[in-house]
Every structure is written in C-alpha cells, then in structure tokens.
Amino acid sequence: MDLIGQLGAFEASAREAIRGATDDTALEKVRIEYLGARSGKLKDLQSLLGTAPKELKPVVGKRFNEVKNTVTTELDERKRTLARPKLAAGGLDVTLPGVAFSVGRRHPLSQTIAEFKDITGRLGFTVATGPEIEDEYHNFDALNIPYDHPARDPLDNFYLATAEVGTEKTSGQGKVIRMMRSQTSTVQIRVMEQTPPPVRIVSIGRVYRPDAIDATHHCMFHQMEGLMVGDGVTMAQLKTVLRSFALAYLGRDVQIRFRPSFFPFTEPSVEVDMSMDAAGTRWMEIGGAGMVDPNVLKAVGYDPEQVTGFAFGLGVERFCIRRHGVDDIRHFTNNDLRFLRQF
Ligand code: FA5
C-alpha cells in the first residue's frame, strides 16, 4: 500500500478505536497506540515520510498533517464526551453547548436617530412628526418659496399625481399637488399651524430628491429639522444649539463653521459645515439654518412683532458618516450584512 493509502487506513482505524473506547483508560490506551510519541503508529508512518518520492513529498506531508489533526481532534472530543456526567435515559445533558441564536441589531441610522433625539431632548426639544407624502403648499408655498422658484423644478423633485381636494390648501393653479417631501422643513409649518408659540421641536425623517448619487448624496436620505420660536429667540442661541449638538454627537475634536447663505424661509440664513480632520483642511456641509422669516411666521398665524424663531435642517447620514468613518452614503441602503454587523 502506498503512503497515502497507509495514512487513510491509519485514520479509519484510529477513528474506529476512538469511538469504541468507553472509558478514560481505554481511550488513553488508544492514544498511546496511535499517537504515542515513542512507539505510536503515527510515529511509524512519520519515519516513512522520508522515503516518499521527491515530487510527492508536499502531498504526502499535507495529508500526514491532516490525518494527525483529525485524529487528535476526535480524541479530544471523545475525551470531553466521556467526561460528561452520565445521564438517566431521556434526561437533559446540561453540559451540552447551547443553541446560539443570532440576534439582530438596529440599523446604524436608527441608532443615530435615537441618539439625535436623546441629545436634542436634553436641550429641551420634543419630537414632532410629519408625512413623507406632502403637498406643494407645505413643501414650498408656506416656506415662502415663490411659485417660479427653481427649487420647485420638476427635475429636482419627486412629484406625484395631482388631485383637486376642496378642504386642503392648494398651490399654484388651485390644485393640490402632491410630492415626496424634499425637506423636513414641512414639519415646521405643520407644527406652527397647530401649536401656539412657544415651540421647541425637532423632527427626523426621510426626504426625497432626484439628486445624482455619489459618496455623500443619495436620492433618499434623512434630515433632522429643528425649530424654536418664542419671545426673544436669537441667532446666538441657534449657533449655540447647533454647536452643542454637533459636539455632543461627534466629540469635542470637531469644528463647526457657519457660512452666510440664503433660504427663502429664513433671514439671515447660514450653511453649517463640520471639519473632517483635526487640522480643519477638509470640511463637509451638514445643514442649513437661520432665523425664521417673518413671512413664514405670518403664514401660520404667528405675530412676528411678538415672537422670533430659529430653524435648522441637518443631514443625518453626514453625521453618521463622520462619526463612524463611513466612506460612502450608499452603504446605508445596500443592506450588506458585513457593513451592518459593524454597528
Ligand atoms: C435644506 O434642506 C433646508 N430645508 C435646511 C434648512 C432648514 C435651512 C431650516 C434653514 C432652516 P439643504 O438642501 O442644504 O437645506 O439640505 C440640508 C442638508 O441635508 C445638507 O447640508 C446635507 O447635509 C443634507 N443633504 C442635502 N442633500 C443631500 C443628499 N442628496 N444626500 C444626502 N444628504 C443631503
């Protein structure tokens, strides 16, 4: 029999002997007979390895190691089995390994949203919600975005079928035009329509835009809207809230900067960036903000002479990207378990 055949025969016979050993002493005998360092059968086979033809040596060597490992593992397992307490017929062996159930975990964005609510809650903001299927009135008109504003371009929004519904507020030519909301600022309006001042809310949810998708842009993403209206609310408070929020979520090494900007529903307006490295050489935009425009306050029945307010809208994915070093926004929706299991 060639050496490979002999190794196979050794393996088969050792396994049978291991299975046949019914107590420790018998098993120890088997061990010495097959794996004993001085006169075991494996030792005899090992001494034959040198006689194998040169070209077969790697194959034979590999097979020798496999056989050795298999027999050693079986021997150890048998040893453990014999060491277990004997059971009464039909009894439960409490020493058997348990059945491991794989437990799911929350999506990284759901974890982020929960933390956002927690941090803003500590700053005194309560959570409000609004519909993802919106009407143009709440997405644009009430936010002081004129009918001919480029933000309403059909190429920049997901419009839905139109319908004339008598009781709802109409936009444009007397029709209720529905759309997937393009910003969570709609919720500002819905809250102010129903609540007298003061208000201090955040609203976190999905928004939809037919943007070109790349590492930092998606066509469906999340925003956190914030709104605080009351007597004497100031831009300084807005900046403090945004900076405190960003530091609480991202850590104290992050830098936040404000750039002058324009939104039809705030005046003055800013865009907010976060630093992406310690030196502040790379920045990423995280949101827009500003003091609520008096026209918006009037449209919801507030008196701009009595109250002022600030509002902000932050990109949730962008925060999560920085916190966890995620290199592409698409990971959040690819459903790749290798990514999701890291959170
Ligand atoms: C707005 O949506 C305004 N509603 C923000 C606002 C609210 C201003 C209240 C004033 C007062 P903007 O379009 O810049 O602004 O979007 C805000 C943030 O959403 C961006 O800074 C970015 O972080 C995120 N964002 C925008 N587009 C995308 C996209 N395609 N994919 C992922 N995140 C996006």
PDB file of C-alpha atoms in Angstrom, residues 79-337:
ATOM      1  CA  LYS A  79     -12.381  12.680  25.970  1.00  0.00           C
ATOM      2  CA  ARG A  80     -14.820  15.535  26.627  1.00  0.00           C
ATOM      3  CA  THR A  81     -17.801  13.316  25.887  1.00  0.00           C
ATOM      4  CA  LEU A  82     -16.607  10.641  28.300  1.00  0.00           C
ATOM      5  CA  ALA A  83     -16.016  13.273  30.977  1.00  0.00           C
ATOM      6  CA  ARG A  84     -19.677  14.382  30.893  1.00  0.00           C
ATOM      7  CA  PRO A  85     -21.884  13.096  33.677  1.00  0.00           C
ATOM      8  CA  LYS A  86     -23.843  10.027  32.689  1.00  0.00           C
ATOM      9  CA  LEU A  87     -27.487  10.737  32.078  1.00  0.00           C
ATOM     10  CA  ALA A  88     -30.524   8.898  33.099  1.00  0.00           C
ATOM     11  CA  ALA A  89     -32.424   7.705  29.998  1.00  0.00           C
ATOM     12  CA  GLY A  90     -34.212  10.677  28.413  1.00  0.00           C
ATOM     13  CA  GLY A  91     -32.516  13.126  30.804  1.00  0.00           C
ATOM     14  CA  LEU A  92     -31.200  16.552  29.928  1.00  0.00           C
ATOM     15  CA  ASP A  93     -27.460  16.984  29.489  1.00  0.00           C
ATOM     16  CA  VAL A  94     -26.876  20.466  30.850  1.00  0.00           C
ATOM     17  CA  THR A  95     -23.226  20.347  29.848  1.00  0.00           C
ATOM     18  CA  LEU A  96     -24.034  20.295  26.108  1.00  0.00           C
ATOM     19  CA  PRO A  97     -23.233  23.560  24.328  1.00  0.00           C
ATOM     20  CA  GLY A  98     -26.320  25.764  23.981  1.00  0.00           C
ATOM     21  CA  VAL A  99     -28.042  26.623  20.717  1.00  0.00           C
ATOM     22  CA  ALA A 100     -26.749  30.013  19.605  1.00  0.00           C
ATOM     23  CA  PHE A 101     -29.429  32.280  18.139  1.00  0.00           C
ATOM     24  CA  SER A 102     -28.113  35.114  16.027  1.00  0.00           C
ATOM     25  CA  VAL A 103     -29.532  38.328  17.423  1.00  0.00           C
ATOM     26  CA  GLY A 104     -30.302  41.179  15.038  1.00  0.00           C
ATOM     27  CA  ARG A 105     -29.244  44.736  15.672  1.00  0.00           C
ATOM     28  CA  ARG A 106     -30.576  48.172  14.883  1.00  0.00           C
ATOM     29  CA  HIS A 107     -29.613  49.837  11.630  1.00  0.00           C
ATOM     30  CA  PRO A 108     -26.825  52.431  12.121  1.00  0.00           C
ATOM     31  CA  LEU A 109     -29.174  55.216  11.020  1.00  0.00           C
ATOM     32  CA  SER A 110     -31.839  54.112  13.505  1.00  0.00           C
ATOM     33  CA  GLN A 111     -29.162  54.178  16.207  1.00  0.00           C
ATOM     34  CA  THR A 112     -28.118  57.665  15.063  1.00  0.00           C
ATOM     35  CA  ILE A 113     -31.705  58.934  15.076  1.00  0.00           C
ATOM     36  CA  ALA A 114     -32.254  57.593  18.589  1.00  0.00           C
ATOM     37  CA  GLU A 115     -29.115  59.396  19.751  1.00  0.00           C
ATOM     38  CA  PHE A 116     -30.173  62.627  17.981  1.00  0.00           C
ATOM     39  CA  LYS A 117     -33.486  62.534  19.867  1.00  0.00           C
ATOM     40  CA  ASP A 118     -31.656  61.894  23.092  1.00  0.00           C
ATOM     41  CA  ILE A 119     -29.245  64.827  22.665  1.00  0.00           C
ATOM     42  CA  THR A 120     -31.880  67.305  21.475  1.00  0.00           C
ATOM     43  CA  GLY A 121     -34.183  66.107  24.265  1.00  0.00           C
ATOM     44  CA  ARG A 122     -31.527  67.171  26.759  1.00  0.00           C
ATOM     45  CA  LEU A 123     -31.532  70.584  25.049  1.00  0.00           C
ATOM     46  CA  GLY A 124     -35.287  70.846  25.654  1.00  0.00           C
ATOM     47  CA  PHE A 125     -36.613  69.845  22.203  1.00  0.00           C
ATOM     48  CA  THR A 126     -39.582  67.491  21.846  1.00  0.00           C
ATOM     49  CA  VAL A 127     -40.100  65.264  18.814  1.00  0.00           C
ATOM     50  CA  ALA A 128     -42.668  66.069  16.114  1.00  0.00           C
ATOM     51  CA  THR A 129     -43.547  64.082  13.003  1.00  0.00           C
ATOM     52  CA  GLY A 130     -44.959  64.877   9.577  1.00  0.00           C
ATOM     53  CA  PRO A 131     -45.930  62.984   6.429  1.00  0.00           C
ATOM     54  CA  GLU A 132     -43.411  61.902   3.792  1.00  0.00           C
ATOM     55  CA  ILE A 133     -46.055  62.352   1.086  1.00  0.00           C
ATOM     56  CA  GLU A 134     -46.553  66.091   1.227  1.00  0.00           C
ATOM     57  CA  ASP A 135     -48.430  68.754  -0.687  1.00  0.00           C
ATOM     58  CA  GLU A 136     -46.685  71.534  -2.501  1.00  0.00           C
ATOM     59  CA  TYR A 137     -48.202  74.067  -0.146  1.00  0.00           C
ATOM     60  CA  HIS A 138     -46.296  72.750   2.869  1.00  0.00           C
ATOM     61  CA  ASN A 139     -43.127  71.903   0.941  1.00  0.00           C
ATOM     62  CA  PHE A 140     -42.888  75.293  -0.792  1.00  0.00           C
ATOM     63  CA  ASP A 141     -45.665  77.938  -0.502  1.00  0.00           C
ATOM     64  CA  ALA A 142     -45.783  78.147   3.276  1.00  0.00           C
ATOM     65  CA  LEU A 143     -41.992  78.270   3.332  1.00  0.00           C
ATOM     66  CA  ASN A 144     -42.009  81.483   1.322  1.00  0.00           C
ATOM     67  CA  ILE A 145     -40.715  79.729  -1.810  1.00  0.00           C
ATOM     68  CA  PRO A 146     -42.370  81.547  -4.730  1.00  0.00           C
ATOM     69  CA  TYR A 147     -44.228  79.722  -7.492  1.00  0.00           C
ATOM     70  CA  ASP A 148     -41.472  80.360 -10.046  1.00  0.00           C
ATOM     71  CA  HIS A 149     -38.581  79.426  -7.732  1.00  0.00           C
ATOM     72  CA  PRO A 150     -36.081  76.948  -9.256  1.00  0.00           C
ATOM     73  CA  ALA A 151     -36.334  74.720  -6.168  1.00  0.00           C
ATOM     74  CA  ARG A 152     -39.764  73.652  -7.499  1.00  0.00           C
ATOM     75  CA  ASP A 153     -38.328  72.381 -10.772  1.00  0.00           C
ATOM     76  CA  PRO A 154     -39.888  69.007 -11.658  1.00  0.00           C
ATOM     77  CA  LEU A 155     -36.372  67.716 -12.331  1.00  0.00           C
ATOM     78  CA  ASP A 156     -35.385  68.464  -8.720  1.00  0.00           C
ATOM     79  CA  ASN A 157     -38.410  66.889  -7.029  1.00  0.00           C
ATOM     80  CA  PHE A 158     -40.467  63.712  -6.978  1.00  0.00           C
ATOM     81  CA  TYR A 159     -43.952  64.980  -7.842  1.00  0.00           C
ATOM     82  CA  LEU A 160     -46.925  62.653  -7.567  1.00  0.00           C
ATOM     83  CA  ALA A 161     -50.270  62.596  -9.385  1.00  0.00           C
ATOM     84  CA  THR A 162     -52.339  65.738  -8.791  1.00  0.00           C
ATOM     85  CA  ALA A 163     -55.801  65.833  -7.292  1.00  0.00           C
ATOM     86  CA  GLU A 164     -58.290  68.552  -6.524  1.00  0.00           C
ATOM     87  CA  VAL A 165     -59.378  68.275  -2.916  1.00  0.00           C
ATOM     88  CA  GLY A 166     -61.595  71.051  -1.631  1.00  0.00           C
ATOM     89  CA  THR A 167     -60.576  71.143   2.011  1.00  0.00           C
ATOM     90  CA  GLU A 168     -56.802  71.210   1.583  1.00  0.00           C
ATOM     91  CA  LYS A 169     -54.633  74.215   0.901  1.00  0.00           C
ATOM     92  CA  THR A 170     -53.884  74.491  -2.775  1.00  0.00           C
ATOM     93  CA  SER A 171     -50.805  75.636  -4.565  1.00  0.00           C
ATOM     94  CA  GLY A 172     -50.272  77.247  -7.942  1.00  0.00           C
ATOM     95  CA  GLN A 173     -53.334  76.818 -10.112  1.00  0.00           C
ATOM     96  CA  GLY A 174     -55.842  75.760  -7.491  1.00  0.00           C
ATOM     97  CA  LYS A 175     -54.777  72.133  -7.419  1.00  0.00           C
ATOM     98  CA  VAL A 176     -53.421  70.118  -4.534  1.00  0.00           C
ATOM     99  CA  ILE A 177     -50.119  68.980  -5.940  1.00  0.00           C
ATOM    100  CA  ARG A 178     -48.585  66.097  -4.060  1.00  0.00           C
ATOM    101  CA  MET A 179     -44.934  65.193  -3.849  1.00  0.00           C
ATOM    102  CA  MET A 180     -42.437  63.242  -1.784  1.00  0.00           C
ATOM    103  CA  ARG A 181     -41.211  65.893   0.637  1.00  0.00           C
ATOM    104  CA  SER A 182     -37.817  67.283  -0.366  1.00  0.00           C
ATOM    105  CA  GLN A 183     -37.035  68.664   3.107  1.00  0.00           C
ATOM    106  CA  THR A 184     -38.230  68.221   6.675  1.00  0.00           C
ATOM    107  CA  SER A 185     -38.920  71.973   6.878  1.00  0.00           C
ATOM    108  CA  THR A 186     -42.526  70.998   6.024  1.00  0.00           C
ATOM    109  CA  VAL A 187     -42.894  69.869   9.628  1.00  0.00           C
ATOM    110  CA  GLN A 188     -42.054  73.366  10.917  1.00  0.00           C
ATOM    111  CA  ILE A 189     -45.177  74.598   9.159  1.00  0.00           C
ATOM    112  CA  ARG A 190     -47.389  71.728  10.283  1.00  0.00           C
ATOM    113  CA  VAL A 191     -46.321  72.225  13.909  1.00  0.00           C
ATOM    114  CA  MET A 192     -46.781  76.021  13.875  1.00  0.00           C
ATOM    115  CA  GLU A 193     -50.193  75.668  12.166  1.00  0.00           C
ATOM    116  CA  GLN A 194     -51.371  73.609  15.118  1.00  0.00           C
ATOM    117  CA  THR A 195     -49.448  74.952  18.115  1.00  0.00           C
ATOM    118  CA  PRO A 196     -49.328  78.468  19.513  1.00  0.00           C
ATOM    119  CA  PRO A 197     -45.847  79.734  20.461  1.00  0.00           C
ATOM    120  CA  PRO A 198     -43.551  78.988  22.208  1.00  0.00           C
ATOM    121  CA  VAL A 199     -42.443  75.852  20.322  1.00  0.00           C
ATOM    122  CA  ARG A 200     -39.222  73.898  20.534  1.00  0.00           C
ATOM    123  CA  ILE A 201     -39.293  70.767  18.378  1.00  0.00           C
ATOM    124  CA  VAL A 202     -37.129  68.513  16.256  1.00  0.00           C
ATOM    125  CA  SER A 203     -38.426  66.266  13.505  1.00  0.00           C
ATOM    126  CA  ILE A 204     -36.331  63.497  11.994  1.00  0.00           C
ATOM    127  CA  GLY A 205     -37.291  61.592   8.877  1.00  0.00           C
ATOM    128  CA  ARG A 206     -36.758  60.676   5.251  1.00  0.00           C
ATOM    129  CA  VAL A 207     -36.678  63.181   2.430  1.00  0.00           C
ATOM    130  CA  TYR A 208     -36.518  62.555  -1.306  1.00  0.00           C
ATOM    131  CA  ARG A 209     -34.641  64.329  -4.087  1.00  0.00           C
ATOM    132  CA  PRO A 210     -33.635  63.146  -7.551  1.00  0.00           C
ATOM    133  CA  ASP A 211     -30.021  64.161  -6.841  1.00  0.00           C
ATOM    134  CA  ALA A 212     -27.135  62.470  -8.645  1.00  0.00           C
ATOM    135  CA  ILE A 213     -25.998  59.724  -6.262  1.00  0.00           C
ATOM    136  CA  ASP A 214     -22.386  59.765  -5.087  1.00  0.00           C
ATOM    137  CA  ALA A 215     -20.420  59.118  -1.880  1.00  0.00           C
ATOM    138  CA  THR A 216     -22.194  61.940   0.012  1.00  0.00           C
ATOM    139  CA  HIS A 217     -25.520  62.279  -1.858  1.00  0.00           C
ATOM    140  CA  HIS A 218     -28.488  59.965  -2.167  1.00  0.00           C
ATOM    141  CA  CYS A 219     -31.985  60.286  -3.621  1.00  0.00           C
ATOM    142  CA  MET A 220     -33.475  59.250  -0.272  1.00  0.00           C
ATOM    143  CA  PHE A 221     -31.838  60.469   2.902  1.00  0.00           C
ATOM    144  CA  HIS A 222     -32.733  61.702   6.378  1.00  0.00           C
ATOM    145  CA  GLN A 223     -32.868  65.184   7.807  1.00  0.00           C
ATOM    146  CA  MET A 224     -33.351  66.485  11.317  1.00  0.00           C
ATOM    147  CA  GLU A 225     -35.364  69.666  11.385  1.00  0.00           C
ATOM    148  CA  GLY A 226     -35.202  71.893  14.435  1.00  0.00           C
ATOM    149  CA  LEU A 227     -37.494  74.783  15.265  1.00  0.00           C
ATOM    150  CA  MET A 228     -37.544  77.092  18.251  1.00  0.00           C
ATOM    151  CA  VAL A 229     -39.971  80.022  18.340  1.00  0.00           C
ATOM    152  CA  GLY A 230     -40.730  82.272  21.277  1.00  0.00           C
ATOM    153  CA  ASP A 231     -40.149  85.596  22.869  1.00  0.00           C
ATOM    154  CA  GLY A 232     -36.634  86.884  22.099  1.00  0.00           C
ATOM    155  CA  VAL A 233     -35.163  83.808  20.383  1.00  0.00           C
ATOM    156  CA  THR A 234     -31.841  84.788  18.781  1.00  0.00           C
ATOM    157  CA  MET A 235     -29.274  83.732  16.198  1.00  0.00           C
ATOM    158  CA  ALA A 236     -26.734  83.371  19.040  1.00  0.00           C
ATOM    159  CA  GLN A 237     -28.964  80.698  20.584  1.00  0.00           C
ATOM    160  CA  LEU A 238     -29.198  78.955  17.208  1.00  0.00           C
ATOM    161  CA  LYS A 239     -25.422  78.791  16.915  1.00  0.00           C
ATOM    162  CA  THR A 240     -25.054  77.550  20.491  1.00  0.00           C
ATOM    163  CA  VAL A 241     -27.644  74.808  19.968  1.00  0.00           C
ATOM    164  CA  LEU A 242     -26.020  73.631  16.715  1.00  0.00           C
ATOM    165  CA  ARG A 243     -22.517  73.681  18.124  1.00  0.00           C
ATOM    166  CA  SER A 244     -23.556  71.914  21.349  1.00  0.00           C
ATOM    167  CA  PHE A 245     -25.444  69.308  19.356  1.00  0.00           C
ATOM    168  CA  ALA A 246     -22.539  68.632  16.973  1.00  0.00           C
ATOM    169  CA  LEU A 247     -20.023  68.356  19.801  1.00  0.00           C
ATOM    170  CA  ALA A 248     -22.305  66.033  21.762  1.00  0.00           C
ATOM    171  CA  TYR A 249     -22.700  63.671  18.807  1.00  0.00           C
ATOM    172  CA  LEU A 250     -19.313  63.950  17.107  1.00  0.00           C
ATOM    173  CA  GLY A 251     -16.995  64.588  20.026  1.00  0.00           C
ATOM    174  CA  ARG A 252     -15.036  67.579  21.154  1.00  0.00           C
ATOM    175  CA  ASP A 253     -12.454  67.475  18.376  1.00  0.00           C
ATOM    176  CA  VAL A 254     -14.958  68.501  15.681  1.00  0.00           C
ATOM    177  CA  GLN A 255     -15.001  72.080  14.439  1.00  0.00           C
ATOM    178  CA  ILE A 256     -18.201  73.738  13.245  1.00  0.00           C
ATOM    179  CA  ARG A 257     -18.297  76.716  10.938  1.00  0.00           C
ATOM    180  CA  PHE A 258     -21.151  78.880   9.679  1.00  0.00           C
ATOM    181  CA  ARG A 259     -21.221  80.383   6.185  1.00  0.00           C
ATOM    182  CA  PRO A 260     -23.671  83.115   5.077  1.00  0.00           C
ATOM    183  CA  SER A 261     -26.288  81.605   2.776  1.00  0.00           C
ATOM    184  CA  PHE A 262     -29.834  82.038   1.530  1.00  0.00           C
ATOM    185  CA  PHE A 263     -33.055  80.130   2.174  1.00  0.00           C
ATOM    186  CA  PRO A 264     -36.407  81.767   1.318  1.00  0.00           C
ATOM    187  CA  PHE A 265     -37.811  80.767   4.724  1.00  0.00           C
ATOM    188  CA  THR A 266     -35.028  82.141   6.938  1.00  0.00           C
ATOM    189  CA  GLU A 267     -33.370  85.531   7.191  1.00  0.00           C
ATOM    190  CA  PRO A 268     -30.493  85.721   7.863  1.00  0.00           C
ATOM    191  CA  SER A 269     -29.507  82.223   6.709  1.00  0.00           C
ATOM    192  CA  VAL A 270     -26.370  80.154   7.142  1.00  0.00           C
ATOM    193  CA  GLU A 271     -24.941  76.916   5.921  1.00  0.00           C
ATOM    194  CA  VAL A 272     -23.203  74.764   8.503  1.00  0.00           C
ATOM    195  CA  ASP A 273     -20.055  72.704   7.887  1.00  0.00           C
ATOM    196  CA  MET A 274     -18.141  70.245  10.064  1.00  0.00           C
ATOM    197  CA  SER A 275     -14.404  69.678   9.907  1.00  0.00           C
ATOM    198  CA  MET A 276     -13.408  66.274   8.562  1.00  0.00           C
ATOM    199  CA  ASP A 277      -9.891  66.233  10.000  1.00  0.00           C
ATOM    200  CA  ALA A 278      -8.088  67.622  13.027  1.00  0.00           C
ATOM    201  CA  ALA A 279      -6.283  70.345  11.046  1.00  0.00           C
ATOM    202  CA  GLY A 280      -9.542  71.674   9.565  1.00  0.00           C
ATOM    203  CA  THR A 281      -8.319  71.268   5.989  1.00  0.00           C
ATOM    204  CA  ARG A 282     -11.348  69.237   4.829  1.00  0.00           C
ATOM    205  CA  TRP A 283     -14.963  70.227   5.542  1.00  0.00           C
ATOM    206  CA  MET A 284     -18.374  68.719   4.805  1.00  0.00           C
ATOM    207  CA  GLU A 285     -21.686  70.565   4.710  1.00  0.00           C
ATOM    208  CA  ILE A 286     -24.088  69.234   7.330  1.00  0.00           C
ATOM    209  CA  GLY A 287     -27.044  71.565   7.145  1.00  0.00           C
ATOM    210  CA  GLY A 288     -28.791  74.849   6.618  1.00  0.00           C
ATOM    211  CA  ALA A 289     -30.218  77.151   9.268  1.00  0.00           C
ATOM    212  CA  GLY A 290     -31.362  80.653  10.042  1.00  0.00           C
ATOM    213  CA  MET A 291     -33.894  82.920  11.735  1.00  0.00           C
ATOM    214  CA  VAL A 292     -37.463  82.100  10.654  1.00  0.00           C
ATOM    215  CA  ASP A 293     -38.574  84.635   8.034  1.00  0.00           C
ATOM    216  CA  PRO A 294     -41.408  86.923   9.272  1.00  0.00           C
ATOM    217  CA  ASN A 295     -43.433  85.919   6.178  1.00  0.00           C
ATOM    218  CA  VAL A 296     -43.376  82.300   7.358  1.00  0.00           C
ATOM    219  CA  LEU A 297     -44.473  83.307  10.848  1.00  0.00           C
ATOM    220  CA  LYS A 298     -47.332  85.347   9.354  1.00  0.00           C
ATOM    221  CA  ALA A 299     -48.400  82.477   7.069  1.00  0.00           C
ATOM    222  CA  VAL A 300     -49.018  80.257  10.098  1.00  0.00           C
ATOM    223  CA  GLY A 301     -50.770  82.970  12.077  1.00  0.00           C
ATOM    224  CA  TYR A 302     -47.913  83.951  14.401  1.00  0.00           C
ATOM    225  CA  ASP A 303     -47.214  87.630  15.064  1.00  0.00           C
ATOM    226  CA  PRO A 304     -43.613  88.453  14.002  1.00  0.00           C
ATOM    227  CA  GLU A 305     -43.765  91.522  16.258  1.00  0.00           C
ATOM    228  CA  GLN A 306     -44.308  89.273  19.268  1.00  0.00           C
ATOM    229  CA  VAL A 307     -42.124  86.245  18.571  1.00  0.00           C
ATOM    230  CA  THR A 308     -38.923  85.335  16.761  1.00  0.00           C
ATOM    231  CA  GLY A 309     -37.547  81.909  15.966  1.00  0.00           C
ATOM    232  CA  PHE A 310     -34.729  79.893  14.523  1.00  0.00           C
ATOM    233  CA  ALA A 311     -34.815  76.776  12.381  1.00  0.00           C
ATOM    234  CA  PHE A 312     -32.250  74.299  11.132  1.00  0.00           C
ATOM    235  CA  GLY A 313     -32.169  71.254   8.857  1.00  0.00           C
ATOM    236  CA  LEU A 314     -29.289  68.779   9.223  1.00  0.00           C
ATOM    237  CA  GLY A 315     -28.293  65.790   7.077  1.00  0.00           C
ATOM    238  CA  VAL A 316     -28.433  62.746   9.372  1.00  0.00           C
ATOM    239  CA  GLU A 317     -26.291  60.458   7.155  1.00  0.00           C
ATOM    240  CA  ARG A 318     -23.477  63.007   7.036  1.00  0.00           C
ATOM    241  CA  PHE A 319     -23.163  62.998  10.840  1.00  0.00           C
ATOM    242  CA  CYS A 320     -23.167  59.203  10.931  1.00  0.00           C
ATOM    243  CA  ILE A 321     -20.557  59.110   8.144  1.00  0.00           C
ATOM    244  CA  ARG A 322     -18.150  61.235  10.150  1.00  0.00           C
ATOM    245  CA  ARG A 323     -18.748  59.590  13.495  1.00  0.00           C
ATOM    246  CA  HIS A 324     -18.125  56.067  12.175  1.00  0.00           C
ATOM    247  CA  GLY A 325     -15.691  56.801   9.335  1.00  0.00           C
ATOM    248  CA  VAL A 326     -18.142  55.501   6.687  1.00  0.00           C
ATOM    249  CA  ASP A 327     -16.690  56.211   3.254  1.00  0.00           C
ATOM    250  CA  ASP A 328     -19.880  56.088   1.169  1.00  0.00           C
ATOM    251  CA  ILE A 329     -23.513  57.038   1.899  1.00  0.00           C
ATOM    252  CA  ARG A 330     -24.684  54.118  -0.264  1.00  0.00           C
ATOM    253  CA  HIS A 331     -23.571  51.638   2.413  1.00  0.00           C
ATOM    254  CA  PHE A 332     -26.628  52.655   4.466  1.00  0.00           C
ATOM    255  CA  THR A 333     -29.041  51.277   1.871  1.00  0.00           C
ATOM    256  CA  ASN A 334     -27.042  48.436   0.308  1.00  0.00           C
ATOM    257  CA  ASN A 335     -28.090  46.007   3.052  1.00  0.00           C
ATOM    258  CA  ASP A 336     -24.676  44.354   3.122  1.00  0.00           C
ATOM    259  CA  LEU A 337     -24.508  42.429   6.398  1.00  0.00           C
TER     260      LEU A 337
END
